[in-house]
Every structure is written in C-alpha cells, then in structure tokens.
C-alpha cells in the first residue's frame, strides 16, 4: 500500500512515494518563499509521477524545518530520525550520518540497528552549510557547480578565518583584491566547511561506516576533503538530497503496518 515522506527544508523540498519498499517517485524542488506551497507542489508532482492520487496514499510523514507546512501529512517526525532511518536503509551498517543541508548541518550516530543514539546540530548559523557555499560562489562571481572543479585544481588552500558567513564573504572579497588564485580561495572555503563539520563529528563521536547526505554531498571536493580530514571513507548515496524524505516514507510504512496490526 503506497505511502509517502516529505522533507521540507529551507532551500529545497523532497518527496518520496513508496509501495512495499519500492520507490515509485522521488521529487526535489526549490522551497522558495512559501513552504506550504512548495509542499503541495512537490506532493502533486510525486503523485503525477507515480500515477496516484492523494487518496491512494495510506500514510504520509512530514519532516524538515517546514514539516508543519504539510497539512495533508498524518504525522510529523524530526529530520534527525528520518535521516538516520533513510541512511541505514540505503546502506545497512552505516553508523554515522553527516548531513549538510541548505541552512543547517548535523552529525548523527546510529547503533547497530540503525537507531539514533546521539547527534549534534548546527542550526544557529549558515556557516558550514549549503547557503554558505552559495554566498561564497556569489562573492567569487562563479557558478556553485564550478566550486568542486576549481578546488580540486588547487595545490594549497588559503585560510578563511571568519566563522560568520557575512565576515567570511568580506574576507573572500579581500582575498580576490589581493590577487590570490581563485582555486586556492575556493579550496580554502571548502576547507573551512570541513573544519566545522569535523569539529561537530568529534563532539558526537564518529564511527565507521560514514554516509554523507544533503545537497552539499554532491560537491565532490567537499567529500574528498572530508574523507582526508576524518581519515575515513565517506559514502554518498545515488541521490543524497532525498534521504530525509526516504526515511520519512519508511517510517510511514512502519506506522501503517503497526496501525493495521492493532486493527486485527
């Protein structure tokens, strides 16, 4: 019986529709200014792709910072639980999840059964997030997609000392004015994100196997720098942005199964 999970983030909204563990549809769209509108649009796109109607969905779980913006959801679950569940499903044995999203980042530690045992989250500052990368790309007047390629060309990284996104942007502008090579600045930006992430990982006690989720996981230079800094292999799923929505959908299947069991 089909179920769905929806992850409403600050920058993007994802929907995953499942039926007996099989993904029927996965959708990723920008959240934009109105999270409720984004939730409704993403769900409608998922339904069209799967050939279903909202009435066909037996259970829907919403997650993410905008989870209250999905009036059609039967329940709401924190993104920590959903990311852990989705990651463990994609790769059984995963013990640590590093998720760098649009405006927050989190490190989650799981037990051998995939249950969350500890986590740390940065949600007070955009530093070390996808938004940080966007601001830096704008300051450098390059496309966000170019950052990974440029960073991997650099022989060294300049030091970005500012912890605040606003001050870091000013620092980058100054480095450009000094004539520092673009690729070295980009590598320094990525190194600063990884440094913050590793500090979070140390607080929660990272254990192998490690999976990285979220949009920033699509940046190969960040993943490479993170692996080198941690001294551990970091796996990235086929589509790292849907892991939270997938976890929500899997929890929806479990909730539906429990509900049906109680009615017997």
PDB file of C-alpha atoms in Angstrom:
ATOM      1  CA  UNK A   1       0.000   0.000   0.000  1.00  0.00           C
ATOM      2  CA  UNK A   2       1.544   3.325  -1.067  1.00  0.00           C
ATOM      3  CA  UNK A   3       2.886   5.785   1.493  1.00  0.00           C
ATOM      4  CA  UNK A   4       4.905   8.988   1.257  1.00  0.00           C
ATOM      5  CA  UNK A   5       7.537  11.013   3.044  1.00  0.00           C
ATOM      6  CA  UNK A   6       8.078  14.730   2.534  1.00  0.00           C
ATOM      7  CA  UNK A   7      11.111  16.690   3.705  1.00  0.00           C
ATOM      8  CA  UNK A   8      10.516  20.438   3.700  1.00  0.00           C
ATOM      9  CA  UNK A   9      13.845  22.204   4.043  1.00  0.00           C
ATOM     10  CA  UNK A  10      14.837  25.845   3.939  1.00  0.00           C
ATOM     11  CA  UNK A  11      16.137  25.652   0.360  1.00  0.00           C
ATOM     12  CA  UNK A  12      14.588  22.514  -1.120  1.00  0.00           C
ATOM     13  CA  UNK A  13      11.613  20.215  -0.625  1.00  0.00           C
ATOM     14  CA  UNK A  14      11.738  16.495  -1.379  1.00  0.00           C
ATOM     15  CA  UNK A  15       9.018  13.862  -1.714  1.00  0.00           C
ATOM     16  CA  UNK A  16       9.448  10.087  -1.853  1.00  0.00           C
ATOM     17  CA  UNK A  17       6.492   7.783  -2.555  1.00  0.00           C
ATOM     18  CA  UNK A  18       6.938   4.130  -1.613  1.00  0.00           C
ATOM     19  CA  UNK A  19       4.952   0.951  -2.128  1.00  0.00           C
ATOM     20  CA  UNK A  20       6.240  -2.129  -0.277  1.00  0.00           C
ATOM     21  CA  UNK A  21       9.724  -0.647  -0.072  1.00  0.00           C
ATOM     22  CA  UNK A  22       9.890   0.218  -3.781  1.00  0.00           C
ATOM     23  CA  UNK A  23      10.340   3.867  -4.734  1.00  0.00           C
ATOM     24  CA  UNK A  24       7.553   4.907  -7.099  1.00  0.00           C
ATOM     25  CA  UNK A  25       8.533   8.582  -7.265  1.00  0.00           C
ATOM     26  CA  UNK A  26      11.151  10.971  -5.928  1.00  0.00           C
ATOM     27  CA  UNK A  27      10.846  14.724  -6.324  1.00  0.00           C
ATOM     28  CA  UNK A  28      13.229  17.595  -5.499  1.00  0.00           C
ATOM     29  CA  UNK A  29      12.127  21.214  -5.941  1.00  0.00           C
ATOM     30  CA  UNK A  30      13.217  24.588  -4.511  1.00  0.00           C
ATOM     31  CA  UNK A  31      11.220  25.520  -1.410  1.00  0.00           C
ATOM     32  CA  UNK A  32      11.050  29.193  -2.333  1.00  0.00           C
ATOM     33  CA  UNK A  33       9.318  31.786  -0.162  1.00  0.00           C
ATOM     34  CA  UNK A  34       6.295  29.682   0.806  1.00  0.00           C
ATOM     35  CA  UNK A  35       6.966  26.254   2.314  1.00  0.00           C
ATOM     36  CA  UNK A  36       3.272  25.254   2.249  1.00  0.00           C
ATOM     37  CA  UNK A  37       3.060  25.974  -1.482  1.00  0.00           C
ATOM     38  CA  UNK A  38       6.289  24.021  -2.058  1.00  0.00           C
ATOM     39  CA  UNK A  39       4.964  21.066  -0.038  1.00  0.00           C
ATOM     40  CA  UNK A  40       1.745  20.935  -2.026  1.00  0.00           C
ATOM     41  CA  UNK A  41       3.561  21.302  -5.360  1.00  0.00           C
ATOM     42  CA  UNK A  42       6.156  18.631  -4.589  1.00  0.00           C
ATOM     43  CA  UNK A  43       3.497  16.195  -3.412  1.00  0.00           C
ATOM     44  CA  UNK A  44       1.378  16.812  -6.515  1.00  0.00           C
ATOM     45  CA  UNK A  45       4.409  16.220  -8.739  1.00  0.00           C
ATOM     46  CA  UNK A  46       5.132  12.977  -6.893  1.00  0.00           C
ATOM     47  CA  UNK A  47       1.548  11.815  -7.285  1.00  0.00           C
ATOM     48  CA  UNK A  48       1.577  12.581 -11.016  1.00  0.00           C
ATOM     49  CA  UNK A  49       4.868  10.742 -11.477  1.00  0.00           C
ATOM     50  CA  UNK A  50       3.606   7.666  -9.613  1.00  0.00           C
ATOM     51  CA  UNK A  51       0.156   7.729 -11.228  1.00  0.00           C
ATOM     52  CA  UNK A  52      -1.573   8.020  -7.863  1.00  0.00           C
ATOM     53  CA  UNK A  53      -3.932  10.438  -6.135  1.00  0.00           C
ATOM     54  CA  UNK A  54      -3.623  11.805  -2.604  1.00  0.00           C
ATOM     55  CA  UNK A  55      -6.440   9.464  -1.531  1.00  0.00           C
ATOM     56  CA  UNK A  56      -4.320   6.481  -2.598  1.00  0.00           C
ATOM     57  CA  UNK A  57      -1.622   7.306  -0.043  1.00  0.00           C
ATOM     58  CA  UNK A  58      -2.315   5.361   3.128  1.00  0.00           C
ATOM     59  CA  UNK A  59       0.096   7.258   5.366  1.00  0.00           C
ATOM     60  CA  UNK A  60       2.241  10.402   4.967  1.00  0.00           C
ATOM     61  CA  UNK A  61       5.002  11.607   7.287  1.00  0.00           C
ATOM     62  CA  UNK A  62       6.470  15.107   7.050  1.00  0.00           C
ATOM     63  CA  UNK A  63       9.934  16.104   8.252  1.00  0.00           C
ATOM     64  CA  UNK A  64      12.325  19.038   7.962  1.00  0.00           C
ATOM     65  CA  UNK A  65      12.167  22.519   9.412  1.00  0.00           C
ATOM     66  CA  UNK A  66       8.928  23.204   7.499  1.00  0.00           C
ATOM     67  CA  UNK A  67       7.153  19.974   8.430  1.00  0.00           C
ATOM     68  CA  UNK A  68       4.238  21.899   9.952  1.00  0.00           C
ATOM     69  CA  UNK A  69       3.550  23.238   6.443  1.00  0.00           C
ATOM     70  CA  UNK A  70       2.181  19.921   5.134  1.00  0.00           C
ATOM     71  CA  UNK A  71      -1.483  19.806   6.204  1.00  0.00           C
ATOM     72  CA  UNK A  72      -2.003  16.531   4.326  1.00  0.00           C
ATOM     73  CA  UNK A  73       0.555  14.676   6.492  1.00  0.00           C
ATOM     74  CA  UNK A  74      -0.693  12.171   9.063  1.00  0.00           C
ATOM     75  CA  UNK A  75       2.319  12.681  11.327  1.00  0.00           C
ATOM     76  CA  UNK A  76       5.479  14.765  11.710  1.00  0.00           C
ATOM     77  CA  UNK A  77       8.904  13.387  12.659  1.00  0.00           C
ATOM     78  CA  UNK A  78      12.225  15.167  13.262  1.00  0.00           C
ATOM     79  CA  UNK A  79      14.770  15.197  10.450  1.00  0.00           C
ATOM     80  CA  UNK A  80      17.345  13.546  12.750  1.00  0.00           C
ATOM     81  CA  UNK A  81      15.233  10.384  12.979  1.00  0.00           C
ATOM     82  CA  UNK A  82      14.339  10.450   9.279  1.00  0.00           C
ATOM     83  CA  UNK A  83      17.898  10.948   8.012  1.00  0.00           C
ATOM     84  CA  UNK A  84      19.130   8.147  10.240  1.00  0.00           C
ATOM     85  CA  UNK A  85      16.384   5.809   9.045  1.00  0.00           C
ATOM     86  CA  UNK A  86      16.892   6.633   5.372  1.00  0.00           C
ATOM     87  CA  UNK A  87      20.681   6.276   5.518  1.00  0.00           C
ATOM     88  CA  UNK A  88      20.545   2.922   7.305  1.00  0.00           C
ATOM     89  CA  UNK A  89      18.049   1.617   4.746  1.00  0.00           C
ATOM     90  CA  UNK A  90      20.292   2.621   1.834  1.00  0.00           C
ATOM     91  CA  UNK A  91      23.384   1.115   3.434  1.00  0.00           C
ATOM     92  CA  UNK A  92      22.792  -1.263   6.347  1.00  0.00           C
ATOM     93  CA  UNK A  93      25.719  -0.984   8.723  1.00  0.00           C
ATOM     94  CA  UNK A  94      26.014   2.790   8.497  1.00  0.00           C
ATOM     95  CA  UNK A  95      26.894   4.092  11.950  1.00  0.00           C
ATOM     96  CA  UNK A  96      27.383   7.819  11.269  1.00  0.00           C
ATOM     97  CA  UNK A  97      25.476  10.253   9.061  1.00  0.00           C
ATOM     98  CA  UNK A  98      26.809  13.684   8.106  1.00  0.00           C
ATOM     99  CA  UNK A  99      24.077  15.840   6.648  1.00  0.00           C
ATOM    100  CA  UNK A 100      24.898  19.298   5.294  1.00  0.00           C
ATOM    101  CA  UNK A 101      21.745  20.998   4.138  1.00  0.00           C
ATOM    102  CA  UNK A 102      20.805  24.453   2.949  1.00  0.00           C
ATOM    103  CA  UNK A 103      20.913  26.278   6.264  1.00  0.00           C
ATOM    104  CA  UNK A 104      21.875  23.711   8.875  1.00  0.00           C
ATOM    105  CA  UNK A 105      24.207  20.785   9.300  1.00  0.00           C
ATOM    106  CA  UNK A 106      24.054  17.758  11.552  1.00  0.00           C
ATOM    107  CA  UNK A 107      26.073  14.694  12.521  1.00  0.00           C
ATOM    108  CA  UNK A 108      24.113  11.645  13.658  1.00  0.00           C
ATOM    109  CA  UNK A 109      25.436   8.498  15.326  1.00  0.00           C
ATOM    110  CA  UNK A 110      23.456   5.264  14.938  1.00  0.00           C
ATOM    111  CA  UNK A 111      23.629   1.947  16.743  1.00  0.00           C
ATOM    112  CA  UNK A 112      23.941  -1.428  15.031  1.00  0.00           C
ATOM    113  CA  UNK A 113      20.168  -1.494  14.485  1.00  0.00           C
ATOM    114  CA  UNK A 114      20.070   1.913  12.810  1.00  0.00           C
ATOM    115  CA  UNK A 115      18.555   3.752  15.789  1.00  0.00           C
ATOM    116  CA  UNK A 116      19.766   7.258  16.669  1.00  0.00           C
ATOM    117  CA  UNK A 117      21.913   7.216  19.816  1.00  0.00           C
ATOM    118  CA  UNK A 118      23.401  10.724  19.626  1.00  0.00           C
ATOM    119  CA  UNK A 119      23.547  13.765  17.367  1.00  0.00           C
ATOM    120  CA  UNK A 120      24.810  17.314  17.173  1.00  0.00           C
ATOM    121  CA  UNK A 121      23.233  20.025  15.040  1.00  0.00           C
ATOM    122  CA  UNK A 122      24.257  23.466  13.851  1.00  0.00           C
ATOM    123  CA  UNK A 123      21.133  25.491  13.138  1.00  0.00           C
ATOM    124  CA  UNK A 124      22.081  28.911  14.516  1.00  0.00           C
ATOM    125  CA  UNK A 125      24.471  29.989  11.756  1.00  0.00           C
ATOM    126  CA  UNK A 126      24.681  29.396   7.990  1.00  0.00           C
ATOM    127  CA  UNK A 127      28.458  28.868   8.210  1.00  0.00           C
ATOM    128  CA  UNK A 128      29.354  25.379   7.059  1.00  0.00           C
ATOM    129  CA  UNK A 129      26.126  24.868   5.089  1.00  0.00           C
ATOM    130  CA  UNK A 130      24.903  24.964   1.519  1.00  0.00           C
ATOM    131  CA  UNK A 131      23.883  28.597   1.989  1.00  0.00           C
ATOM    132  CA  UNK A 132      27.484  29.414   2.963  1.00  0.00           C
ATOM    133  CA  UNK A 133      28.691  27.918  -0.334  1.00  0.00           C
ATOM    134  CA  UNK A 134      26.073  29.889  -2.280  1.00  0.00           C
ATOM    135  CA  UNK A 135      27.142  33.179  -0.695  1.00  0.00           C
ATOM    136  CA  UNK A 136      30.822  32.458  -1.364  1.00  0.00           C
ATOM    137  CA  UNK A 137      30.136  31.500  -5.001  1.00  0.00           C
ATOM    138  CA  UNK A 138      28.284  34.796  -5.449  1.00  0.00           C
ATOM    139  CA  UNK A 139      31.204  36.727  -3.952  1.00  0.00           C
ATOM    140  CA  UNK A 140      33.587  34.956  -6.346  1.00  0.00           C
ATOM    141  CA  UNK A 141      31.196  35.519  -9.290  1.00  0.00           C
ATOM    142  CA  UNK A 142      31.214  31.839 -10.239  1.00  0.00           C
ATOM    143  CA  UNK A 143      28.538  29.169 -10.514  1.00  0.00           C
ATOM    144  CA  UNK A 144      28.101  26.965  -7.469  1.00  0.00           C
ATOM    145  CA  UNK A 145      28.712  23.949  -9.711  1.00  0.00           C
ATOM    146  CA  UNK A 146      32.211  25.277 -10.545  1.00  0.00           C
ATOM    147  CA  UNK A 147      33.450  25.183  -6.962  1.00  0.00           C
ATOM    148  CA  UNK A 148      34.213  21.476  -6.857  1.00  0.00           C
ATOM    149  CA  UNK A 149      36.280  21.548 -10.057  1.00  0.00           C
ATOM    150  CA  UNK A 150      38.239  24.648  -9.023  1.00  0.00           C
ATOM    151  CA  UNK A 151      39.010  23.309  -5.547  1.00  0.00           C
ATOM    152  CA  UNK A 152      40.474  20.128  -6.977  1.00  0.00           C
ATOM    153  CA  UNK A 153      42.857  22.179  -9.162  1.00  0.00           C
ATOM    154  CA  UNK A 154      44.388  23.947  -6.157  1.00  0.00           C
ATOM    155  CA  UNK A 155      47.784  22.955  -4.771  1.00  0.00           C
ATOM    156  CA  UNK A 156      47.081  24.732  -1.469  1.00  0.00           C
ATOM    157  CA  UNK A 157      44.240  26.438   0.351  1.00  0.00           C
ATOM    158  CA  UNK A 158      44.137  29.974   1.673  1.00  0.00           C
ATOM    159  CA  UNK A 159      42.918  30.273   5.255  1.00  0.00           C
ATOM    160  CA  UNK A 160      39.374  31.562   5.754  1.00  0.00           C
ATOM    161  CA  UNK A 161      39.437  32.565   9.402  1.00  0.00           C
ATOM    162  CA  UNK A 162      35.981  34.103   9.837  1.00  0.00           C
ATOM    163  CA  UNK A 163      33.330  31.857  11.396  1.00  0.00           C
ATOM    164  CA  UNK A 164      30.463  34.125  10.322  1.00  0.00           C
ATOM    165  CA  UNK A 165      29.130  33.963   6.749  1.00  0.00           C
ATOM    166  CA  UNK A 166      28.937  37.753   6.429  1.00  0.00           C
ATOM    167  CA  UNK A 167      32.511  38.274   7.647  1.00  0.00           C
ATOM    168  CA  UNK A 168      33.767  35.323   5.589  1.00  0.00           C
ATOM    169  CA  UNK A 169      32.263  36.926   2.482  1.00  0.00           C
ATOM    170  CA  UNK A 170      34.167  40.154   3.220  1.00  0.00           C
ATOM    171  CA  UNK A 171      37.320  38.102   3.746  1.00  0.00           C
ATOM    172  CA  UNK A 172      36.881  36.410   0.365  1.00  0.00           C
ATOM    173  CA  UNK A 173      36.385  39.775  -1.359  1.00  0.00           C
ATOM    174  CA  UNK A 174      39.645  40.974   0.232  1.00  0.00           C
ATOM    175  CA  UNK A 175      41.477  37.855  -0.947  1.00  0.00           C
ATOM    176  CA  UNK A 176      40.252  38.464  -4.501  1.00  0.00           C
ATOM    177  CA  UNK A 177      41.518  42.064  -4.297  1.00  0.00           C
ATOM    178  CA  UNK A 178      44.917  40.761  -3.151  1.00  0.00           C
ATOM    179  CA  UNK A 179      45.101  38.656  -6.303  1.00  0.00           C
ATOM    180  CA  UNK A 180      45.032  35.275  -4.596  1.00  0.00           C
ATOM    181  CA  UNK A 181      44.345  32.442  -7.096  1.00  0.00           C
ATOM    182  CA  UNK A 182      40.645  31.655  -7.406  1.00  0.00           C
ATOM    183  CA  UNK A 183      41.130  27.911  -6.957  1.00  0.00           C
ATOM    184  CA  UNK A 184      43.070  28.438  -3.715  1.00  0.00           C
ATOM    185  CA  UNK A 185      40.294  30.636  -2.330  1.00  0.00           C
ATOM    186  CA  UNK A 186      37.681  28.024  -3.232  1.00  0.00           C
ATOM    187  CA  UNK A 187      39.746  25.265  -1.616  1.00  0.00           C
ATOM    188  CA  UNK A 188      40.008  27.436   1.497  1.00  0.00           C
ATOM    189  CA  UNK A 189      36.231  27.906   1.579  1.00  0.00           C
ATOM    190  CA  UNK A 190      35.694  24.152   1.343  1.00  0.00           C
ATOM    191  CA  UNK A 191      38.349  23.519   3.988  1.00  0.00           C
ATOM    192  CA  UNK A 192      36.530  25.886   6.369  1.00  0.00           C
ATOM    193  CA  UNK A 193      33.255  23.962   5.902  1.00  0.00           C
ATOM    194  CA  UNK A 194      35.014  20.656   6.504  1.00  0.00           C
ATOM    195  CA  UNK A 195      36.766  22.023   9.594  1.00  0.00           C
ATOM    196  CA  UNK A 196      33.406  22.947  11.154  1.00  0.00           C
ATOM    197  CA  UNK A 197      31.936  19.579  10.196  1.00  0.00           C
ATOM    198  CA  UNK A 198      34.846  17.629  11.675  1.00  0.00           C
ATOM    199  CA  UNK A 199      34.504  19.604  14.927  1.00  0.00           C
ATOM    200  CA  UNK A 200      30.844  18.531  15.098  1.00  0.00           C
ATOM    201  CA  UNK A 201      31.800  14.934  14.295  1.00  0.00           C
ATOM    202  CA  UNK A 202      34.330  14.907  17.118  1.00  0.00           C
ATOM    203  CA  UNK A 203      31.661  16.077  19.551  1.00  0.00           C
ATOM    204  CA  UNK A 204      29.274  13.259  18.664  1.00  0.00           C
ATOM    205  CA  UNK A 205      31.962  10.546  18.320  1.00  0.00           C
ATOM    206  CA  UNK A 206      32.036   9.484  14.683  1.00  0.00           C
ATOM    207  CA  UNK A 207      32.057   5.753  13.899  1.00  0.00           C
ATOM    208  CA  UNK A 208      32.555   3.954  10.602  1.00  0.00           C
ATOM    209  CA  UNK A 209      30.675   3.388   8.240  1.00  0.00           C
ATOM    210  CA  UNK A 210      30.076   7.046   7.409  1.00  0.00           C
ATOM    211  CA  UNK A 211      27.485   8.364   4.952  1.00  0.00           C
ATOM    212  CA  UNK A 212      27.100  11.953   3.790  1.00  0.00           C
ATOM    213  CA  UNK A 213      23.652  13.238   2.832  1.00  0.00           C
ATOM    214  CA  UNK A 214      22.179  16.583   1.805  1.00  0.00           C
ATOM    215  CA  UNK A 215      22.815  18.784  -1.218  1.00  0.00           C
ATOM    216  CA  UNK A 216      26.429  19.584  -0.294  1.00  0.00           C
ATOM    217  CA  UNK A 217      27.234  15.865  -0.656  1.00  0.00           C
ATOM    218  CA  UNK A 218      27.020  16.451  -4.417  1.00  0.00           C
ATOM    219  CA  UNK A 219      30.187  18.561  -4.168  1.00  0.00           C
ATOM    220  CA  UNK A 220      32.984  16.051  -4.778  1.00  0.00           C
ATOM    221  CA  UNK A 221      35.642  18.412  -3.386  1.00  0.00           C
ATOM    222  CA  UNK A 222      33.837  18.650  -0.037  1.00  0.00           C
ATOM    223  CA  UNK A 223      33.521  14.854   0.175  1.00  0.00           C
ATOM    224  CA  UNK A 224      37.209  14.381  -0.719  1.00  0.00           C
ATOM    225  CA  UNK A 225      38.365  16.972   1.848  1.00  0.00           C
ATOM    226  CA  UNK A 226      36.090  15.449   4.483  1.00  0.00           C
ATOM    227  CA  UNK A 227      37.476  11.947   3.894  1.00  0.00           C
ATOM    228  CA  UNK A 228      41.041  13.204   4.166  1.00  0.00           C
ATOM    229  CA  UNK A 229      40.318  15.174   7.351  1.00  0.00           C
ATOM    230  CA  UNK A 230      38.467  12.304   9.032  1.00  0.00           C
ATOM    231  CA  UNK A 231      40.774   9.563   7.792  1.00  0.00           C
ATOM    232  CA  UNK A 232      37.659   7.551   6.955  1.00  0.00           C
ATOM    233  CA  UNK A 233      35.813   6.607   3.792  1.00  0.00           C
ATOM    234  CA  UNK A 234      32.639   8.640   3.326  1.00  0.00           C
ATOM    235  CA  UNK A 235      29.971   7.134   1.082  1.00  0.00           C
ATOM    236  CA  UNK A 236      27.438   9.232  -0.812  1.00  0.00           C
ATOM    237  CA  UNK A 237      24.124   7.713  -1.949  1.00  0.00           C
ATOM    238  CA  UNK A 238      22.890   7.995  -5.534  1.00  0.00           C
ATOM    239  CA  UNK A 239      20.673  10.961  -4.601  1.00  0.00           C
ATOM    240  CA  UNK A 240      21.800  12.399  -1.255  1.00  0.00           C
ATOM    241  CA  UNK A 241      19.038  15.006  -1.108  1.00  0.00           C
ATOM    242  CA  UNK A 242      16.160  12.537  -0.766  1.00  0.00           C
ATOM    243  CA  UNK A 243      17.480  10.623   2.274  1.00  0.00           C
ATOM    244  CA  UNK A 244      15.304  12.532   4.780  1.00  0.00           C
ATOM    245  CA  UNK A 245      12.157  12.095   2.683  1.00  0.00           C
ATOM    246  CA  UNK A 246      13.004   8.422   2.137  1.00  0.00           C
ATOM    247  CA  UNK A 247      13.379   7.919   5.882  1.00  0.00           C
ATOM    248  CA  UNK A 248      10.023   9.615   6.448  1.00  0.00           C
ATOM    249  CA  UNK A 249       8.396   7.314   3.872  1.00  0.00           C
ATOM    250  CA  UNK A 250       9.941   4.224   5.505  1.00  0.00           C
ATOM    251  CA  UNK A 251       8.635   5.356   8.889  1.00  0.00           C
ATOM    252  CA  UNK A 252       5.227   5.870   7.265  1.00  0.00           C
ATOM    253  CA  UNK A 253       5.295   2.234   6.098  1.00  0.00           C
ATOM    254  CA  UNK A 254       6.147   1.107   9.618  1.00  0.00           C
ATOM    255  CA  UNK A 255       3.415   3.267  11.138  1.00  0.00           C
ATOM    256  CA  UNK A 256       0.882   1.889   8.681  1.00  0.00           C
ATOM    257  CA  UNK A 257       1.950  -1.677   9.458  1.00  0.00           C
ATOM    258  CA  UNK A 258       1.593  -1.048  13.209  1.00  0.00           C
ATOM    259  CA  UNK A 259      -1.819   0.521  12.690  1.00  0.00           C
ATOM    260  CA  UNK A 260      -3.036  -2.430  10.636  1.00  0.00           C
ATOM    261  CA  UNK A 261      -1.665  -4.845  13.252  1.00  0.00           C
ATOM    262  CA  UNK A 262      -3.616  -3.099  16.011  1.00  0.00           C
ATOM    263  CA  UNK A 263      -6.835  -3.327  13.985  1.00  0.00           C
ATOM    264  CA  UNK A 264      -6.617  -7.111  13.559  1.00  0.00           C
TER     265      UNK A 264
END
